PDB file of C-alpha atoms in Angstrom:
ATOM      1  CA  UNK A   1       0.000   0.000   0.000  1.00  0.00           C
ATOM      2  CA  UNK A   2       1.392   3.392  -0.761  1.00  0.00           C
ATOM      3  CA  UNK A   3       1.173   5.000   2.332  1.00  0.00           C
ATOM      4  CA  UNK A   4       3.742   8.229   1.773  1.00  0.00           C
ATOM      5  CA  UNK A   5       2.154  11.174   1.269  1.00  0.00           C
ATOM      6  CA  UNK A   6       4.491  12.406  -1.799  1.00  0.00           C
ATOM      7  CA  UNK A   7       4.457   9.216  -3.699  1.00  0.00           C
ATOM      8  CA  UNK A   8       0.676   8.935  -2.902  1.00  0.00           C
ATOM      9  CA  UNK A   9       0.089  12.493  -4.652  1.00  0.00           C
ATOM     10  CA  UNK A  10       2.782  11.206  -7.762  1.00  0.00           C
ATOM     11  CA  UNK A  11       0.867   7.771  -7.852  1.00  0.00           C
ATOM     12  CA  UNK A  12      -2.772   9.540  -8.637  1.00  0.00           C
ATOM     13  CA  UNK A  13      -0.918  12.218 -11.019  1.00  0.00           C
ATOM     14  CA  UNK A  14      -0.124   9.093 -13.173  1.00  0.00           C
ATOM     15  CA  UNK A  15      -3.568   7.581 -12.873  1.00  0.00           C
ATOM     16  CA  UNK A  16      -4.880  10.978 -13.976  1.00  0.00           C
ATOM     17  CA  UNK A  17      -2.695  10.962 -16.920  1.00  0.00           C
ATOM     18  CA  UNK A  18      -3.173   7.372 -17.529  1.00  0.00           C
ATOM     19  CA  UNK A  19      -7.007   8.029 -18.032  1.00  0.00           C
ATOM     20  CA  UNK A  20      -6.653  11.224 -19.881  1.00  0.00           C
ATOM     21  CA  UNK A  21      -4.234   9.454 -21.936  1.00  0.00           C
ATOM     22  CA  UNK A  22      -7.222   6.683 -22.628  1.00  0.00           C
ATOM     23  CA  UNK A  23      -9.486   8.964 -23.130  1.00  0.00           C
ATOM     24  CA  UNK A  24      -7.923  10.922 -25.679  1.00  0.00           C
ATOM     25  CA  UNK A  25      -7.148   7.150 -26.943  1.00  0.00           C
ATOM     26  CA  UNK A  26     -10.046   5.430 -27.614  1.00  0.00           C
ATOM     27  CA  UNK A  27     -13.356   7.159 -28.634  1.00  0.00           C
ATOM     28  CA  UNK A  28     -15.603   4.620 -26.058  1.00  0.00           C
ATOM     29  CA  UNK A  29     -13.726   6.148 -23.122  1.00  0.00           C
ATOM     30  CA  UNK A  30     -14.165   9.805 -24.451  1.00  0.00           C
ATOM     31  CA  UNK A  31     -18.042   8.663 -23.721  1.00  0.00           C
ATOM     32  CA  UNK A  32     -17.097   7.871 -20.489  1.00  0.00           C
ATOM     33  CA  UNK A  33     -14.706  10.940 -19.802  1.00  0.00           C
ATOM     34  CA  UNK A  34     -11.709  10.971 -17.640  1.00  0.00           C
ATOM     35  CA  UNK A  35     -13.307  12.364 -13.852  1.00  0.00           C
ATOM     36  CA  UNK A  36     -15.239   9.128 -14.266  1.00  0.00           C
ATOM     37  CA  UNK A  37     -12.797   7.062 -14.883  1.00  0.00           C
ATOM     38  CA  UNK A  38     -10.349   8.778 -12.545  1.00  0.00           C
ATOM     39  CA  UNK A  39     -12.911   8.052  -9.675  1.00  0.00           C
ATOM     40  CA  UNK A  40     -13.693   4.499 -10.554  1.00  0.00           C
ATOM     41  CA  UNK A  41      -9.775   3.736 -11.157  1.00  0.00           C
ATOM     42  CA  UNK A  42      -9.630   5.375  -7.334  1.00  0.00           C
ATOM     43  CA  UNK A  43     -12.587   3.207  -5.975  1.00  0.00           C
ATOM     44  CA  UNK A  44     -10.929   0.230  -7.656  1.00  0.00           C
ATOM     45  CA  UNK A  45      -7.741   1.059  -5.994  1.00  0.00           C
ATOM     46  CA  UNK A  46      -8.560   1.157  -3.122  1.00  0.00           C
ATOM     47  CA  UNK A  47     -10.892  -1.356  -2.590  1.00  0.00           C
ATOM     48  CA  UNK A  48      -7.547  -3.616  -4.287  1.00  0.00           C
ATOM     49  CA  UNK A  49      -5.660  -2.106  -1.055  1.00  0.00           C
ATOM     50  CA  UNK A  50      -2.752  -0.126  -3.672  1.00  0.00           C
ATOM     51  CA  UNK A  51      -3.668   2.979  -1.980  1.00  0.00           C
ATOM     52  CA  UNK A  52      -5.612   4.019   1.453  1.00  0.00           C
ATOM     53  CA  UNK A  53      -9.103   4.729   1.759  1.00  0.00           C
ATOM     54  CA  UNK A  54      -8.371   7.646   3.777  1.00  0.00           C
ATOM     55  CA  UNK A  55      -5.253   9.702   3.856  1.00  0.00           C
ATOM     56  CA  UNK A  56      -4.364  13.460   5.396  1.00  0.00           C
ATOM     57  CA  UNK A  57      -3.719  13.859   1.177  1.00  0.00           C
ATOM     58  CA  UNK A  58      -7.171  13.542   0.263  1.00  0.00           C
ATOM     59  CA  UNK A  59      -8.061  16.089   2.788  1.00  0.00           C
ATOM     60  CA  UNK A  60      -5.654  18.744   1.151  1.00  0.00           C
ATOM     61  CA  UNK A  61      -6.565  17.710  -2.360  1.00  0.00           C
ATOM     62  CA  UNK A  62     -10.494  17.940  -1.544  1.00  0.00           C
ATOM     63  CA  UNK A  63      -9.816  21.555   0.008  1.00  0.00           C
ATOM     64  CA  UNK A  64      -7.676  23.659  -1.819  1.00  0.00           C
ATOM     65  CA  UNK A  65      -7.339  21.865  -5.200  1.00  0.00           C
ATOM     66  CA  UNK A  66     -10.842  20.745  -5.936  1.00  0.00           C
ATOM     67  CA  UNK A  67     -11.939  24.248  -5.788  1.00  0.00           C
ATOM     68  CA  UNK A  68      -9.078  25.894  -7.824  1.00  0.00           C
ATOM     69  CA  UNK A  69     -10.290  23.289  -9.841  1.00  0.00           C
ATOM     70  CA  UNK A  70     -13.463  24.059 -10.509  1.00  0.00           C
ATOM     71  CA  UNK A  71     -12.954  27.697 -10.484  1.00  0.00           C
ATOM     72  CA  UNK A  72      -9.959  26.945 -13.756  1.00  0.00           C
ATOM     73  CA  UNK A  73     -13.142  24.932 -15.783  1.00  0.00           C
ATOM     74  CA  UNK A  74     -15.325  27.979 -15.383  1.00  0.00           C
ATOM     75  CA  UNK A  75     -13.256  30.920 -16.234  1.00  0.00           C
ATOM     76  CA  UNK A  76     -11.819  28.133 -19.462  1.00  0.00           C
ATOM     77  CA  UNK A  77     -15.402  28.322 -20.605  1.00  0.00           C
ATOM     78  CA  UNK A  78     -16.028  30.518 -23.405  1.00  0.00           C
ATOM     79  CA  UNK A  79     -19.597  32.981 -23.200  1.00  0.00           C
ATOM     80  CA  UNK A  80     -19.881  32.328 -27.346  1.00  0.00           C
ATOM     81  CA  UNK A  81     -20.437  28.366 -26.269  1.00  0.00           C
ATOM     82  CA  UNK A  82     -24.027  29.572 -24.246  1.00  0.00           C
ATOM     83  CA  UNK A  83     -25.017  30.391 -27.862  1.00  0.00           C
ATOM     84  CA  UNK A  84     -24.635  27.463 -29.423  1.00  0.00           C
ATOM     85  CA  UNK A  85     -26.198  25.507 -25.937  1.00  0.00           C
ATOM     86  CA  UNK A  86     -29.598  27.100 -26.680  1.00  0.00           C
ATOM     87  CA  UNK A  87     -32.087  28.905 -24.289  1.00  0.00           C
ATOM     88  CA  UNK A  88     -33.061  25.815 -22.684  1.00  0.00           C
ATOM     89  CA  UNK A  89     -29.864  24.918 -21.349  1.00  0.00           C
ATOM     90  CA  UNK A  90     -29.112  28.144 -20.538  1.00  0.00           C
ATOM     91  CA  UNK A  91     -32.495  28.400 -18.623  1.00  0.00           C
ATOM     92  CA  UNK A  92     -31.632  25.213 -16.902  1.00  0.00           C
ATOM     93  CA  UNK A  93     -28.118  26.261 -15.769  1.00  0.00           C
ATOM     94  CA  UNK A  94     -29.691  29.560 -14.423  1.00  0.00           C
ATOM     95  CA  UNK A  95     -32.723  27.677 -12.612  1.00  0.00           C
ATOM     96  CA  UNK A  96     -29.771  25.368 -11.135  1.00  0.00           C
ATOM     97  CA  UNK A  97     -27.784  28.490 -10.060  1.00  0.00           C
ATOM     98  CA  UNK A  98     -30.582  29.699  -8.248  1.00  0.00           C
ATOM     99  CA  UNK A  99     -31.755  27.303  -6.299  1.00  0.00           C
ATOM    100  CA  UNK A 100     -28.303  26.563  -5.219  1.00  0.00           C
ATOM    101  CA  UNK A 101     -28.320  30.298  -4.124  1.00  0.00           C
ATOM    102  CA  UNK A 102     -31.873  29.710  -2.465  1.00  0.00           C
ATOM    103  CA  UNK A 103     -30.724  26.481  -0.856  1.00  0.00           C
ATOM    104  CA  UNK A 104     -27.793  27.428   0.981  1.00  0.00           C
ATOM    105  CA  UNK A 105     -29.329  30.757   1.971  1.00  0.00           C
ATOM    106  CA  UNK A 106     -31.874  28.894   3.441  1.00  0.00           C
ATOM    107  CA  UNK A 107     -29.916  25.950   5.141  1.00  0.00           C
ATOM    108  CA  UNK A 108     -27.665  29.258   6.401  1.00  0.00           C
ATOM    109  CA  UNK A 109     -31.032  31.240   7.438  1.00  0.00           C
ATOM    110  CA  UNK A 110     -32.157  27.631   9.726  1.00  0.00           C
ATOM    111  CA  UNK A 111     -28.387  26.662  11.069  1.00  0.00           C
ATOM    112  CA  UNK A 112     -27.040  30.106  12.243  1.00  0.00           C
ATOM    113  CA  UNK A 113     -26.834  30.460  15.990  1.00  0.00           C
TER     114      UNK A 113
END
């Protein structure tokens, strides 16, 4: 089991180039798309006992990179692509935005002291 935290974090680097590598590879897997494959690769993993189930790692990874992350795939997006989604899509991203909105303003509204 690879239980250091360095050659943990070089270990899933090459599984996340492994499965970008297939997806860009073979058209079924592009289907599929890496994240998925990434996580089920992890689950299988793990479950095999290569690398730990928990780790102080994850705990970095899920707080600082996950949400650089997600902030990178936003600001790559491109405003001309909403065109070419169509109103409903765009209608459905919006609806999703605001509920999200509505949802944590009211689970913040019920939980504050």
């Amino acid at each position: 089991m690879i239980e250091d935290p360095v050659a943990l974090l070089g270990f899933l680097f090459f599984v996340i180039a492994s499965t970008r590598w297939l997806e860009n590879r073979f058209a079924v897997l592009k289907k599929i798309t890496s994240a998925v494959l990434c996580t089920l690769t992890g689950i299988a993993l793990a479950n095999i006992g290569i690398i730990p189930h928990s780790s102080p790692l994850y705990a970095s990874v899920f707080e600082y990179a996950i949400v650089y992350a997600i902030a990178l795939v936003i600001l790559a997006s491109s405003l001309s692509d909403l065109k070419r989604a169509g109103p409903r899509l765009v209608i459905a991203f919006a609806l999703a935005g605001l509920g999200t909105f509505l949802g944590s303003l009211a689970g913040g509204v019920m939980f504050a002291r």
